[in-house]
Amino acid sequence: MSEDYEMKDFAKLLKHGALEGRRWMRSSDSEAVRIYDRNLEAFPVTVELYGKWAKIVDYSVDGLDDKMRECTIDLVNRMAYIERERIVFQHRRKRVGIEQHTLQSDEKVLLDVKEGGLTFRVDLTSHIDTGLFLDQAMTRDYVRSIAQGMRVLNLFSYTGSFSVYAAAGGAESVTSVDMSNTYSEVCRANLAANGFLDEKRFEVVTSDCGPFIDRALEEKRCWDIVIFDPPSFSNSHKMERPFDVKKDYLSWIARLSRLMGDHALLIFSCNSSTFALDKSALKRSFRISEVSQEMSPVGFVRSRGGTSRIWLLEKLSVFDADVRPRADRKEYVKRIEDDDFDRLLSSLEKDGQQEEGEERGRKSDRPRYEGRPAKRDEGYRPRRREDERPRYGRRDDGYRPRRRDDDGYRPSYRRDDDYRPRRRDDDGYRPSYRRDDDYRPRRRDDDGYRPSYRRDDDYRPRRRDDDGYRPSYRKDDDHRPRRRDDERPRYAGKDGERGESRARSHAYDKARRERRRSEVKPYGYDNIKKSRRRDDESQD
């Protein structure tokens, strides 16, 4: 019973994916799209459309049985409207260790399909990969949008899809590098099919990418856009050593940065689900931004690991990276030498002593100050407690430390003989003034009241009257405080009976009730019965 529900869900997803995919193909002038991406565990397959053909790839470990295989092909036939004879079914066996994908079939089904208005040759049967990675469709379109007048380098070019898009975007030159003779020929065919026939301007190089970079460094070549989309792992016999993107990507990016000018762009892509980019090692030389979400294609589910992660690395110039040029460093050292030659000479001598192998202040059993090399200055005197010199001394004999006087009072002044410390007077009061003889401190009067005024003799403090009331006015003799008297109620008006504010409040409540009565009632409001109370007999 559960299999029937799973088949129905698979059919719904196929139909919905085919509808959305064909809408995208019409809007982008394309004929290749993925419509199903292992959404259900019972159907671990991917379904891609290439014009009037469909390709199904089985990702299960042991492969689907004959019944499930026939069911999958039948549903693709009916839901995606693809003829049964034009459906290709392949099983993608998981690789073990350094094993490579093998040839799937000797028969080739070659098609010319469109993507973004450009023509590409695809092979549906020879290998699992058709020659056109559909998860990079948005990234290729982005390359076309920024390639105007740029010099583009496409490493691990495969069948040259990025190169075709860059040429279509008006690039000044495009260089495609791949070690496979077969894929290099397909790259040339794709460029020629789209009208890019100038081999000098659109160069295709059959070589390992590592030696090509070394030759380019020797020739001092430079590019504005570098596309670095390597495989996750490769151990081809044509390579000098196996390539592992997780281990080698930092060294490759460091070498590629020497082929890039200031503010050049490196487009780095990786389809390994366990890959993590170390931004801390690259942020000093590149401005890094991940655009995987923005470049997410139609029909792919990112949680399944079928899409590539993409980073844009913009190379920073010397000034953007906050690195001082060599000429500026020389001027900076010269300025220091002119300002303080003695200090610079002492620091250089200290560096020379350290290079000879002298220990750098290691802890030992020797006394704290005996035999220790001088710090910063030969005339530096450490902190010691001596009878002749107190602890507070710091190269300044005019400094007067804090000591207690005959009364036991210790002042807080520093190098100021005119400072008058705070002392208590005869009444035991200690004022808070500083160097101001006209300041009158706060003292309590005969009634025990302490005013809060400061240097203002006209200020009248707040005091309680005979009734115990303390007003809130400040310097205003005409202010009448709020009092509650028997002759004047709180809300009393001029007539002395009912206050004006109370009458005004009643008028406001009356007007509010009138507004509520005049409001439009909802439909059926009159039919709503009022709630009844049990002790109310008048409602019976």
Short mmCIF file of N, CA and C in Angstrom, two decimals, residues 271-331:
data_model
loop_
_atom_site.label_atom_id
_atom_site.label_comp_id
_atom_site.label_asym_id
_atom_site.label_seq_id
_atom_site.Cartn_x
_atom_site.Cartn_y
_atom_site.Cartn_z
N ASN A 271 32.19 20.77 -6.18
CA ASN A 271 30.96 19.99 -6.01
C ASN A 271 31.08 18.92 -4.93
N SER A 272 32.11 19.01 -4.07
CA SER A 272 32.25 18.07 -2.96
C SER A 272 31.39 18.54 -1.80
N SER A 273 30.56 17.64 -1.27
CA SER A 273 29.65 18.02 -0.19
C SER A 273 30.36 18.23 1.14
N THR A 274 31.59 17.74 1.29
CA THR A 274 32.33 17.88 2.55
C THR A 274 33.42 18.93 2.46
N PHE A 275 33.42 19.74 1.42
CA PHE A 275 34.48 20.74 1.25
C PHE A 275 34.15 21.98 2.07
N ALA A 276 35.19 22.58 2.69
CA ALA A 276 35.04 23.82 3.45
C ALA A 276 36.17 24.76 3.06
N LEU A 277 35.82 25.97 2.65
CA LEU A 277 36.81 26.95 2.22
C LEU A 277 37.41 27.65 3.44
N ASP A 278 38.73 27.68 3.51
CA ASP A 278 39.44 28.35 4.60
C ASP A 278 39.60 29.82 4.25
N LYS A 279 38.65 30.64 4.69
CA LYS A 279 38.68 32.06 4.34
C LYS A 279 39.80 32.80 5.05
N SER A 280 40.19 32.33 6.25
CA SER A 280 41.24 33.03 6.99
C SER A 280 42.57 33.02 6.25
N ALA A 281 42.82 32.00 5.44
CA ALA A 281 44.07 31.93 4.70
C ALA A 281 44.05 32.76 3.42
N LEU A 282 42.87 33.21 2.99
CA LEU A 282 42.74 33.92 1.71
C LEU A 282 42.29 35.36 1.86
N LYS A 283 41.80 35.75 3.03
CA LYS A 283 41.18 37.07 3.15
C LYS A 283 42.18 38.22 3.05
N ARG A 284 43.46 37.96 3.24
CA ARG A 284 44.44 39.04 3.10
C ARG A 284 44.72 39.39 1.65
N SER A 285 44.44 38.45 0.75
CA SER A 285 44.72 38.68 -0.68
C SER A 285 43.48 38.77 -1.54
N PHE A 286 42.34 38.29 -1.03
CA PHE A 286 41.11 38.26 -1.83
C PHE A 286 39.94 38.80 -1.02
N ARG A 287 39.01 39.39 -1.73
CA ARG A 287 37.69 39.72 -1.17
C ARG A 287 36.75 38.58 -1.54
N ILE A 288 36.31 37.82 -0.56
CA ILE A 288 35.63 36.55 -0.78
C ILE A 288 34.13 36.72 -0.57
N SER A 289 33.36 36.14 -1.46
CA SER A 289 31.90 36.12 -1.30
C SER A 289 31.37 34.83 -1.92
N GLU A 290 30.53 34.13 -1.17
CA GLU A 290 29.93 32.90 -1.68
C GLU A 290 28.59 33.22 -2.33
N VAL A 291 28.38 32.72 -3.53
CA VAL A 291 27.18 33.02 -4.31
C VAL A 291 26.45 31.73 -4.68
N SER A 292 26.55 30.72 -3.84
CA SER A 292 25.92 29.44 -4.16
C SER A 292 24.41 29.56 -4.23
N GLN A 293 23.81 30.34 -3.32
CA GLN A 293 22.36 30.50 -3.34
C GLN A 293 21.90 31.30 -4.55
N GLU A 294 22.64 32.36 -4.87
CA GLU A 294 22.26 33.18 -6.02
C GLU A 294 22.40 32.42 -7.33
N MET A 295 23.33 31.48 -7.41
CA MET A 295 23.54 30.71 -8.63
C MET A 295 22.82 29.36 -8.60
N SER A 296 21.85 29.21 -7.72
CA SER A 296 21.14 27.94 -7.62
C SER A 296 20.28 27.71 -8.86
N PRO A 297 20.44 26.59 -9.54
CA PRO A 297 19.71 26.35 -10.79
C PRO A 297 18.31 25.79 -10.54
N VAL A 298 17.57 25.64 -11.60
CA VAL A 298 16.21 25.11 -11.53
C VAL A 298 16.25 23.59 -11.42
N GLY A 299 15.42 23.03 -10.53
CA GLY A 299 15.26 21.59 -10.44
C GLY A 299 16.22 20.88 -9.53
N PHE A 300 17.19 21.57 -8.94
CA PHE A 300 18.17 20.93 -8.08
C PHE A 300 17.80 21.14 -6.61
N VAL A 301 18.05 20.11 -5.80
CA VAL A 301 17.84 20.17 -4.36
C VAL A 301 19.22 20.22 -3.72
N ARG A 302 19.53 21.33 -3.04
CA ARG A 302 20.88 21.51 -2.51
C ARG A 302 21.19 20.52 -1.41
N SER A 303 20.20 20.11 -0.62
CA SER A 303 20.46 19.18 0.48
C SER A 303 20.92 17.81 -0.02
N ARG A 304 20.66 17.49 -1.28
CA ARG A 304 21.08 16.19 -1.83
C ARG A 304 22.55 16.20 -2.26
N GLY A 305 23.19 17.35 -2.24
CA GLY A 305 24.59 17.41 -2.63
C GLY A 305 24.83 17.35 -4.11
N GLY A 306 23.82 17.63 -4.92
CA GLY A 306 23.99 17.54 -6.36
C GLY A 306 24.44 18.82 -7.02
N THR A 307 24.56 19.91 -6.25
CA THR A 307 24.94 21.19 -6.82
C THR A 307 26.32 21.59 -6.33
N SER A 308 26.94 22.48 -7.06
CA SER A 308 28.28 22.95 -6.71
C SER A 308 28.18 24.21 -5.85
N ARG A 309 29.16 24.36 -4.99
CA ARG A 309 29.29 25.60 -4.22
C ARG A 309 30.24 26.52 -4.96
N ILE A 310 29.91 27.80 -4.99
CA ILE A 310 30.63 28.75 -5.85
C ILE A 310 31.05 29.94 -5.00
N TRP A 311 32.30 30.34 -5.16
CA TRP A 311 32.86 31.51 -4.49
C TRP A 311 33.45 32.46 -5.53
N LEU A 312 33.26 33.75 -5.30
CA LEU A 312 33.89 34.79 -6.10
C LEU A 312 35.03 35.39 -5.28
N LEU A 313 36.26 35.30 -5.79
CA LEU A 313 37.44 35.80 -5.10
C LEU A 313 38.03 36.94 -5.92
N GLU A 314 37.84 38.15 -5.43
CA GLU A 314 38.39 39.33 -6.10
C GLU A 314 39.76 39.65 -5.52
N LYS A 315 40.77 39.67 -6.37
CA LYS A 315 42.12 39.92 -5.89
C LYS A 315 42.26 41.38 -5.47
N LEU A 316 42.81 41.58 -4.28
CA LEU A 316 42.99 42.93 -3.75
C LEU A 316 44.34 43.47 -4.21
N SER A 317 44.39 44.77 -4.44
CA SER A 317 45.66 45.40 -4.77
C SER A 317 46.48 45.59 -3.50
N VAL A 318 47.69 46.10 -3.66
CA VAL A 318 48.58 46.30 -2.51
C VAL A 318 47.97 47.28 -1.52
N PHE A 319 47.34 48.33 -2.02
CA PHE A 319 46.77 49.33 -1.12
C PHE A 319 45.48 48.82 -0.49
N ASP A 320 44.69 48.05 -1.23
CA ASP A 320 43.46 47.50 -0.65
C ASP A 320 43.76 46.49 0.44
N ALA A 321 44.84 45.75 0.29
CA ALA A 321 45.19 44.74 1.28
C ALA A 321 45.90 45.33 2.48
N ASP A 322 46.09 46.65 2.53
CA ASP A 322 46.73 47.33 3.65
C ASP A 322 48.15 46.84 3.86
N VAL A 323 48.89 46.68 2.76
CA VAL A 323 50.29 46.26 2.81
C VAL A 323 51.13 47.43 2.30
N ARG A 324 52.13 47.81 3.08
CA ARG A 324 52.94 48.96 2.73
C ARG A 324 53.90 48.61 1.59
N PRO A 325 53.96 49.38 0.50
CA PRO A 325 54.92 49.08 -0.57
C PRO A 325 56.36 49.16 -0.07
N ARG A 326 57.26 48.56 -0.85
CA ARG A 326 58.65 48.50 -0.42
C ARG A 326 59.26 49.89 -0.33
N ALA A 327 58.97 50.79 -1.28
CA ALA A 327 59.52 52.14 -1.24
C ALA A 327 59.06 52.88 0.01
N ASP A 328 57.79 52.73 0.36
CA ASP A 328 57.27 53.39 1.56
C ASP A 328 57.94 52.85 2.81
N ARG A 329 58.24 51.56 2.83
CA ARG A 329 58.91 50.99 4.00
C ARG A 329 60.31 51.61 4.17
N LYS A 330 61.02 51.82 3.09
CA LYS A 330 62.33 52.44 3.20
C LYS A 330 62.23 53.86 3.73
N GLU A 331 61.29 54.64 3.24
CA GLU A 331 61.11 55.99 3.74
C GLU A 331 60.73 55.99 5.20
#
